[in-house]
PDB file of C-alpha atoms in Angstrom:
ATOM      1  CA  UNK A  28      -5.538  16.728  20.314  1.00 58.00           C
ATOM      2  CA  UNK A  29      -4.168  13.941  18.198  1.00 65.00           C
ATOM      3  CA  UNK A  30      -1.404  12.230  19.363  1.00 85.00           C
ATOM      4  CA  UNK A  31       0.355  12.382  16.644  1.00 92.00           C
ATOM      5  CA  UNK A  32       0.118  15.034  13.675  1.00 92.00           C
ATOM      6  CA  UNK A  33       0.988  15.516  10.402  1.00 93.00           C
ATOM      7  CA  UNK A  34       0.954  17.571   7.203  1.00 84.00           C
ATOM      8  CA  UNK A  35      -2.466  16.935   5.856  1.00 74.00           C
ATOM      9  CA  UNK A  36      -1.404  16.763   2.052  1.00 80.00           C
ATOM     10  CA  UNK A  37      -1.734  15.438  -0.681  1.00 92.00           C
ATOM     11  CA  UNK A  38       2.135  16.401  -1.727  1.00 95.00           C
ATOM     12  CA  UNK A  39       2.710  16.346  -5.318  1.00 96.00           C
ATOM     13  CA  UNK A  40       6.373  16.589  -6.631  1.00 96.00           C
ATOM     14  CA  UNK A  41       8.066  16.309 -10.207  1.00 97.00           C
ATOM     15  CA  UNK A  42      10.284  13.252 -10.446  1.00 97.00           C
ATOM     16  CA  UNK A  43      13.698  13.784  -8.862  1.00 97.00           C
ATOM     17  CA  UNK A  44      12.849  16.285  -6.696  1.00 97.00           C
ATOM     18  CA  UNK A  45      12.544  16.042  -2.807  1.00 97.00           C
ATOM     19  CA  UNK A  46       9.972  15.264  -1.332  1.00 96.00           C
ATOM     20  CA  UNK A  47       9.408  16.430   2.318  1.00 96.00           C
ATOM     21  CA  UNK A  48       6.768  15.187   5.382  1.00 97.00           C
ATOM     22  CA  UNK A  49       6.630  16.580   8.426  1.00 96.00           C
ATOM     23  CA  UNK A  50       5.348  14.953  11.789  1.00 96.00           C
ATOM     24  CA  UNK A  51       4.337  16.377  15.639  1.00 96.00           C
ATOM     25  CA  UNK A  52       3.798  14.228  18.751  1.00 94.00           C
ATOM     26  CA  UNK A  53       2.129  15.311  21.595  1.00 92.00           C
ATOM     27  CA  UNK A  54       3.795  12.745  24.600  1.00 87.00           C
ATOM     28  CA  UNK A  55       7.324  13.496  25.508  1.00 88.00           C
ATOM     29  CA  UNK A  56       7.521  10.214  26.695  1.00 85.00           C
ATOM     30  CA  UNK A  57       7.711   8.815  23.120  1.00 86.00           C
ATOM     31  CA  UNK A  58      10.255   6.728  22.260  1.00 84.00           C
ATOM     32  CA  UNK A  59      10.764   5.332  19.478  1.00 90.00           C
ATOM     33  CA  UNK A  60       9.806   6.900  15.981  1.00 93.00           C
ATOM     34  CA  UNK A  61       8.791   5.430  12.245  1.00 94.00           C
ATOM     35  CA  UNK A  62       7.829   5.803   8.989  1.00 96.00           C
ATOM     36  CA  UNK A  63       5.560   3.497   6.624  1.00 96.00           C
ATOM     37  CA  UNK A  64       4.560   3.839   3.479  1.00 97.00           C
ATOM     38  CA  UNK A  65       1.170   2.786   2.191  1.00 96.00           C
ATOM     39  CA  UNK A  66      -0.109   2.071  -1.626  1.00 96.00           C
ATOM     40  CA  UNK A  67      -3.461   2.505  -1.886  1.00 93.00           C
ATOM     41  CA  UNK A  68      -5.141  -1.276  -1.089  1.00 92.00           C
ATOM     42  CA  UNK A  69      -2.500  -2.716   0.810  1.00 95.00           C
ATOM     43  CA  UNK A  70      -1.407  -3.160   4.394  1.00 96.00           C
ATOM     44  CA  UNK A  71       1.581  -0.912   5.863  1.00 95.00           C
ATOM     45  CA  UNK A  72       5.168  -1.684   5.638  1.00 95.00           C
ATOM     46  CA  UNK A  73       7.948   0.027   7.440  1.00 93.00           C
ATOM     47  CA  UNK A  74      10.206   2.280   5.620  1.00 94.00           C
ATOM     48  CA  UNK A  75      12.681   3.324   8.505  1.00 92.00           C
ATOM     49  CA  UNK A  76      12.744   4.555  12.002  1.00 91.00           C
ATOM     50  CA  UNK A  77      14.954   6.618  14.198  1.00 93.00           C
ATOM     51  CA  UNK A  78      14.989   6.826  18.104  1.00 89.00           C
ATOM     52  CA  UNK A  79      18.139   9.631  18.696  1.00 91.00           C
ATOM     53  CA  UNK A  80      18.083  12.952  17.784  1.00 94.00           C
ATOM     54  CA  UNK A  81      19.836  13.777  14.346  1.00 95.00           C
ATOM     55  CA  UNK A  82      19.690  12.787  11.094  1.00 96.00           C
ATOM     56  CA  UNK A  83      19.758   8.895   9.938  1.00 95.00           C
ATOM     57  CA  UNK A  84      19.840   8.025   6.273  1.00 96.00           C
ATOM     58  CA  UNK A  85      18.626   4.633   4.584  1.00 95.00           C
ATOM     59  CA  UNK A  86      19.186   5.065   0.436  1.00 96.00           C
ATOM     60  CA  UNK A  87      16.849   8.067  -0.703  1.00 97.00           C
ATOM     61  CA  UNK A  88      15.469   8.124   2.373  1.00 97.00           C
ATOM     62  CA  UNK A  89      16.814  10.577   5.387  1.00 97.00           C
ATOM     63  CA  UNK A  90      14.550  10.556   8.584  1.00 97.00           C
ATOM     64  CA  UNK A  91      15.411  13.708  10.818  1.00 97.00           C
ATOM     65  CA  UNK A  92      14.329  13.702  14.793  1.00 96.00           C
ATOM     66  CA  UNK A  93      13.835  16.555  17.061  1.00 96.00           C
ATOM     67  CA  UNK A  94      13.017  15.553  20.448  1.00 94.00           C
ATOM     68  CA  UNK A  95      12.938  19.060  22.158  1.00 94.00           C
ATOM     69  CA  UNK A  96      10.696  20.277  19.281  1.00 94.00           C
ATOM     70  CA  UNK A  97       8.904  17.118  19.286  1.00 95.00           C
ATOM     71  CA  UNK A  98       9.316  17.023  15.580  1.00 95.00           C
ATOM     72  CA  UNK A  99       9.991  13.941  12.672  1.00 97.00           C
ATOM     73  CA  UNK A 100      10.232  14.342   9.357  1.00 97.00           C
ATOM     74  CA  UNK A 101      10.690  12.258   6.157  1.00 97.00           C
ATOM     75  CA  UNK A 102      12.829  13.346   2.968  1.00 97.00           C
ATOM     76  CA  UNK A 103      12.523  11.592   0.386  1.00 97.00           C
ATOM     77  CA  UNK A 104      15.541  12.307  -2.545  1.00 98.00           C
ATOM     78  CA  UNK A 105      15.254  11.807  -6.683  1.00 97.00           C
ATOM     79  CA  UNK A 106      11.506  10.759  -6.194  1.00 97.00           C
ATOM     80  CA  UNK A 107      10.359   8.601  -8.136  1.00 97.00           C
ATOM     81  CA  UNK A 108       6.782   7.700  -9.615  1.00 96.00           C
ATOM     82  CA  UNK A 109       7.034   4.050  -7.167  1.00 96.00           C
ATOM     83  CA  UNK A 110       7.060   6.685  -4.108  1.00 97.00           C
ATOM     84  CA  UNK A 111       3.399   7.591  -5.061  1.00 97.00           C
ATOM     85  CA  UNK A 112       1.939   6.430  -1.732  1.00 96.00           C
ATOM     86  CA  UNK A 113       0.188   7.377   1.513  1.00 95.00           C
ATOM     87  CA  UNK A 114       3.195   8.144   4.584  1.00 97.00           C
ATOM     88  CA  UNK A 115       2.414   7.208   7.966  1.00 96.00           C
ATOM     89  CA  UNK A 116       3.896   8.556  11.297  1.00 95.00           C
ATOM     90  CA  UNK A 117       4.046   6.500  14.246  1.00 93.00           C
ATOM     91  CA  UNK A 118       5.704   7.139  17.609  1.00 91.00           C
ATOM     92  CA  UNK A 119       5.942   4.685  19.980  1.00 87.00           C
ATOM     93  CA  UNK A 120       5.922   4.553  23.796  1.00 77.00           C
ATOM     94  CA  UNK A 121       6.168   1.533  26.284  1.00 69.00           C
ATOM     95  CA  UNK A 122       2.690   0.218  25.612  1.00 72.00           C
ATOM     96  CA  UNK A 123       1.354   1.448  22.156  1.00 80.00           C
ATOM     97  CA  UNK A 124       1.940   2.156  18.192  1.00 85.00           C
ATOM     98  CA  UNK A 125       0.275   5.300  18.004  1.00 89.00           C
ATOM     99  CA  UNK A 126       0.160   6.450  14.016  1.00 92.00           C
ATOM    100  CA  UNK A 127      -0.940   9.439  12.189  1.00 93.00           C
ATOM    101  CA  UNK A 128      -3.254  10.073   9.272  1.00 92.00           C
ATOM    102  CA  UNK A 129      -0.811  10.284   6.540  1.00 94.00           C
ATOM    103  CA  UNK A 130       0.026  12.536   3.851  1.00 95.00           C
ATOM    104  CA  UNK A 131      -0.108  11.552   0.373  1.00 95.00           C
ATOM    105  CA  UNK A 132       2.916  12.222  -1.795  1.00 96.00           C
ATOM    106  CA  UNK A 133       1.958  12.074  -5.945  1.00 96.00           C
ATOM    107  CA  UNK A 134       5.011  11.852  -7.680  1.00 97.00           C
ATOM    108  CA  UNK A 135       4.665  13.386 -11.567  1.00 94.00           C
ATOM    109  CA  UNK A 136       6.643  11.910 -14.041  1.00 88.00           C
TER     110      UNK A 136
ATOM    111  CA  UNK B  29       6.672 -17.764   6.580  1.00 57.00           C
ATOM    112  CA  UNK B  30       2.846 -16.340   6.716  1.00 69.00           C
ATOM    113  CA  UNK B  31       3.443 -13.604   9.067  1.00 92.00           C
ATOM    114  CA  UNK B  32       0.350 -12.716  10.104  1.00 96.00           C
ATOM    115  CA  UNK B  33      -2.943 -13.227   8.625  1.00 96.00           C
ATOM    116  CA  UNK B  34      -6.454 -11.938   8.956  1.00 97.00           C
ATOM    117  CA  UNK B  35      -9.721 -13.354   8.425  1.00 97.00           C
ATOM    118  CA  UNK B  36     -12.135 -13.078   6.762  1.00 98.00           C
ATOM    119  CA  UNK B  37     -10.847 -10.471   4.348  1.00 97.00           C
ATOM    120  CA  UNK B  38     -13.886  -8.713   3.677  1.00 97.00           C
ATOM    121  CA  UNK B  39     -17.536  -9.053   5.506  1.00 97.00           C
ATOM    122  CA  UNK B  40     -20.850  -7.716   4.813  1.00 98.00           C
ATOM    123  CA  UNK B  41     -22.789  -7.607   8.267  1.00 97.00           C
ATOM    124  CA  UNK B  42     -26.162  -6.518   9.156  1.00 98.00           C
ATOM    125  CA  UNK B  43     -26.451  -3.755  12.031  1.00 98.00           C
ATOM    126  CA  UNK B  44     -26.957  -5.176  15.255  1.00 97.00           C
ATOM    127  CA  UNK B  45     -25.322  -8.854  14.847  1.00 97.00           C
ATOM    128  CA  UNK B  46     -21.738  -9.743  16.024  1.00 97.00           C
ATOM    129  CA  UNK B  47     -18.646 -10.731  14.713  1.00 97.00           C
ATOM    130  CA  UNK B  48     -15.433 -11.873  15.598  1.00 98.00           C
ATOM    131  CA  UNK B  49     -12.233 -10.653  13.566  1.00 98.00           C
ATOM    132  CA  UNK B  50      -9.153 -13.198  13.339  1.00 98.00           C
ATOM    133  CA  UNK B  51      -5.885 -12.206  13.739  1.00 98.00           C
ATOM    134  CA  UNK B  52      -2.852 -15.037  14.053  1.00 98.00           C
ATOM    135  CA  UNK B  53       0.866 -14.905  13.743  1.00 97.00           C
ATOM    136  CA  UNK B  54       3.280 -17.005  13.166  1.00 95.00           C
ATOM    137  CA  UNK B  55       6.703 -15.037  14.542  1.00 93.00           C
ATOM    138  CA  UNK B  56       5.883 -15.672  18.283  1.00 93.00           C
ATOM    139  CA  UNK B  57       5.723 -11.739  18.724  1.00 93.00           C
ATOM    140  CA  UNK B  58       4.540 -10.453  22.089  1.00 92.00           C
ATOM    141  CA  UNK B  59       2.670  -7.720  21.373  1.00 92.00           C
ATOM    142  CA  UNK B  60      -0.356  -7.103  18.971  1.00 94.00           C
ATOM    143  CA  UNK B  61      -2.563  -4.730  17.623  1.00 95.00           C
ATOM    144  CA  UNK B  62      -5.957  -3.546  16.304  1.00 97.00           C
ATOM    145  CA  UNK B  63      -6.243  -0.760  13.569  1.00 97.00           C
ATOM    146  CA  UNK B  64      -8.957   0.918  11.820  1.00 97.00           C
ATOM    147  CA  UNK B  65      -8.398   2.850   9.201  1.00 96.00           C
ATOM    148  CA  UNK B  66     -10.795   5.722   7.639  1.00 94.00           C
ATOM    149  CA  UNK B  67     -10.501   8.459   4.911  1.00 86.00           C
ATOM    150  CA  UNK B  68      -9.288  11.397   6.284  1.00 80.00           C
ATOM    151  CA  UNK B  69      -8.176  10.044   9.799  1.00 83.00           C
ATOM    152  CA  UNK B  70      -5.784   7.526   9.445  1.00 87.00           C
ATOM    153  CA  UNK B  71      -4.680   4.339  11.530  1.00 92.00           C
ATOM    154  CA  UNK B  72      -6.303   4.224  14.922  1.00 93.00           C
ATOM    155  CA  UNK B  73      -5.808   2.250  17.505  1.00 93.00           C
ATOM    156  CA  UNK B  74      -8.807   0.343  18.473  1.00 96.00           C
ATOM    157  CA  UNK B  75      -7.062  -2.537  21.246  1.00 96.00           C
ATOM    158  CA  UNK B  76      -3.443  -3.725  22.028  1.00 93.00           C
ATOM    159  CA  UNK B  77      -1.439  -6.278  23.933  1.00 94.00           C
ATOM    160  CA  UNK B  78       1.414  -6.283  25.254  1.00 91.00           C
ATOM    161  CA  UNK B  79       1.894 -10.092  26.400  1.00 92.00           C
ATOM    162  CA  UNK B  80      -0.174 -13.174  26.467  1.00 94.00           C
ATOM    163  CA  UNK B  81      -2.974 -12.530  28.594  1.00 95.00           C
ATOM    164  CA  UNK B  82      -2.868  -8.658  28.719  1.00 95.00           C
ATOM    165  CA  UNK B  83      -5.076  -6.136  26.736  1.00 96.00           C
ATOM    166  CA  UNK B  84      -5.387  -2.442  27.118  1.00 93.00           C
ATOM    167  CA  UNK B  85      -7.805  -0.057  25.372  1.00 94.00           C
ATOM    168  CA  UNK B  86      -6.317   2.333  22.175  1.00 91.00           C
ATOM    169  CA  UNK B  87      -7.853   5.512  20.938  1.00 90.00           C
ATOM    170  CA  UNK B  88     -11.269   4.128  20.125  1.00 95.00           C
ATOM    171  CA  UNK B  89     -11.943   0.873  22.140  1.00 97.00           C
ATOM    172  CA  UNK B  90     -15.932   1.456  22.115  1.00 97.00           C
ATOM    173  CA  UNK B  91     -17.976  -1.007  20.779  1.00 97.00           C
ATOM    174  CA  UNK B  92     -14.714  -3.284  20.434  1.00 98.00           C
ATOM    175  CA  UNK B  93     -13.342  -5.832  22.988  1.00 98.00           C
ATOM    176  CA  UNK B  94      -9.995  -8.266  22.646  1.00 98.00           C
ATOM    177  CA  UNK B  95      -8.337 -11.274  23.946  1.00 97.00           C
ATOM    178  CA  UNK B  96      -4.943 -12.494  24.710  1.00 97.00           C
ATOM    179  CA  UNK B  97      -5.650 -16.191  25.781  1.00 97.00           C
ATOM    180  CA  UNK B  98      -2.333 -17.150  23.717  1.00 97.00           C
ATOM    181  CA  UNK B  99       0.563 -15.473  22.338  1.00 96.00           C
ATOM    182  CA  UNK B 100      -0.695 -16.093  18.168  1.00 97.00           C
ATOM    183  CA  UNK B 101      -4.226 -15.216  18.439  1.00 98.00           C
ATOM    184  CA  UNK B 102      -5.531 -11.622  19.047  1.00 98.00           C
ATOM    185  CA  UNK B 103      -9.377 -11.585  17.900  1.00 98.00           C
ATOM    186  CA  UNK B 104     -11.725  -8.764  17.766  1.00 98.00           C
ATOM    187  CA  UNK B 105     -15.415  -8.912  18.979  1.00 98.00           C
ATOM    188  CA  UNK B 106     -17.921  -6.533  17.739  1.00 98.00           C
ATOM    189  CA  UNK B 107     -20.835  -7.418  20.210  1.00 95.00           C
ATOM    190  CA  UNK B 108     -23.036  -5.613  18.146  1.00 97.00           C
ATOM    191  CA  UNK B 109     -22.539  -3.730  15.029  1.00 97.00           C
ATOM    192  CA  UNK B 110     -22.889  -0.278  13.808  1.00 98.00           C
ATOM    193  CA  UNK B 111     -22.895   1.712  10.843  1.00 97.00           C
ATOM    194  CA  UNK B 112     -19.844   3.845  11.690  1.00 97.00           C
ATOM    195  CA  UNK B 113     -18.043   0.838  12.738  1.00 98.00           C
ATOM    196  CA  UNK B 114     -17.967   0.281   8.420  1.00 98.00           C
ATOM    197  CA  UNK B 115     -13.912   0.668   7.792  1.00 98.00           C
ATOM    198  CA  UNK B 116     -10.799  -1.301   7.224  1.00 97.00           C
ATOM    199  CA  UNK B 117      -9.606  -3.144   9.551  1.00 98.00           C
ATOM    200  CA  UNK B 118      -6.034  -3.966  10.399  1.00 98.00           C
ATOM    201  CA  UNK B 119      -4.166  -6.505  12.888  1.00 97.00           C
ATOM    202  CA  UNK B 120      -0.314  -6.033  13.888  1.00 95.00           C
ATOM    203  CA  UNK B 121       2.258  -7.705  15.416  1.00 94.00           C
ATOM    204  CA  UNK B 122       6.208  -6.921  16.870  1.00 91.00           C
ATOM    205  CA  UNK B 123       8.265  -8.482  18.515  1.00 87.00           C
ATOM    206  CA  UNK B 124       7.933  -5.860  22.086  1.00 77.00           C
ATOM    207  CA  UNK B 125       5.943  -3.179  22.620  1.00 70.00           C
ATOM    208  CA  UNK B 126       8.026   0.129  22.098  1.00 64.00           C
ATOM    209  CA  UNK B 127      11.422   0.556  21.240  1.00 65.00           C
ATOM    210  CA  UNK B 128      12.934  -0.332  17.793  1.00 66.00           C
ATOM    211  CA  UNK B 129      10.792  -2.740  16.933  1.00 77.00           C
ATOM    212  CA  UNK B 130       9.029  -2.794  13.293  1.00 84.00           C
ATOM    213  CA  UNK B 131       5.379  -3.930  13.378  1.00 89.00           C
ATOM    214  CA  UNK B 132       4.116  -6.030  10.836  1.00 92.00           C
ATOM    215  CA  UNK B 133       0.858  -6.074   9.131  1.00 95.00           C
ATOM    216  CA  UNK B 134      -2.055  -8.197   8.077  1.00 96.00           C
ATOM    217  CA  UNK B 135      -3.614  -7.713   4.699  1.00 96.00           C
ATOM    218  CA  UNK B 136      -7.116  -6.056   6.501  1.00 97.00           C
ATOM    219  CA  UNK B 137     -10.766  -6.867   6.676  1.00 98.00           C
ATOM    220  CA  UNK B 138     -12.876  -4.590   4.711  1.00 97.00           C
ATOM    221  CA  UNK B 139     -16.142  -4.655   6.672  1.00 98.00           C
ATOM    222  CA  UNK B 140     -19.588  -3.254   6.125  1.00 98.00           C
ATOM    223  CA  UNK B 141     -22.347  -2.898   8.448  1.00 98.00           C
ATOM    224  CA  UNK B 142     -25.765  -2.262   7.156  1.00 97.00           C
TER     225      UNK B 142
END
């Protein structure tokens, strides 16, 4: 089993709509969790990450962490056609960056 | 401020030969990382290390070995290439190895072995 899963995708959502990814991790002993986004071509860049249970919110962005359900997830609010990207997980314990392999989110203008 | 930079950025290579992968940063970060990324499967860990002089195996370390003889340098060795080693490859960097910390990218090396 992959360390860390999620929604296989693609996601396609009209503009200004929400936009939701959803993330598992296997290790309890994870840490520390994040989200990058990815346009097609280009490296990774961070996007936000969240290490307590709860909600925390960074413009349209909300990440949301579970720790007893093992569970992260990305919402994206009033999407807009620059969101059109691939979305990486990654969970992090005290050695490695461990990602997933993305879901791609198509936003239709 | 480069950041971090790979080299070469794209490489043609006939099965069987080596190659060595550059990776350098310029932020003095204490950990780094090897990536490759397919279709369908995402970023996987090939190599990491934590500090100067320390190296520990990812997800798919076969075929691959590292080292950490100084903290801005983390090369890859391909002692002798495959087919399915063909794929994008991607060095990081952050400041520690875990909590909090954002890891930063290279641009990749698109490789091809033939």
């Amino acid at each position: 089993q992959k360390e860390v899963e999620q929604n296989s995708g693609p996601l396609s959502v009209p503009e200004g709509a929400i936009a939701s990814l959803n993330c598992t991790y296997s290790d309890r002993g994870s840490q520390s969790f994040f989200w990058y986004r990815q346009y097609s071509g280009k490296s990774p860049e961070l996007i936000m990450f969240i290490y307590s249970n709860g909600d925390k919110e960074d413009g349209r962005f909300t990440a949301q962490l579970n720790k007893a359900s093992q569970y992260v997830s990305l919402l994206i609010r009033d999407s807009q056609p620059s969101d059109s990207a691939t979305y990486l997980c990654a969970v992090t314990d005290d050695y490695k960056l461990s990602f997933g392999a993305g879901t791609t989110v198509t936003v239709r203008a | 401020t480069a950041g971090i930079t790979q080299a070469p950025t794209s490489q043609i290579l006939a099965a069987g030969r080596s190659m060595t992968l550059r990776c350098t940063q310029d932020m003095r970060h204490n950990a780094m990382y090897w990536y490759r990324q397919d279709l369908g499967l995402g970023l996987r860990l090939i190599h990491y290390s934590n500090t100067a002089g320390t190296t520990g195996k990812g997800e798919v370390p076969d075929g691959y070995s590292v080292s950490r003889a100084n903290t801005d340098d983390f090369p890859l060795t391909l002692a002798s290439a495959v087919p399915s080693q063909t794929s994008v490859y991607f060095c990081a960097s952050s400041d520690s190895p875990g909590v909090n910390t954002e890891a930063f990218f290279g641009q990749g090396t698109r490789l091809t072995v033939v």
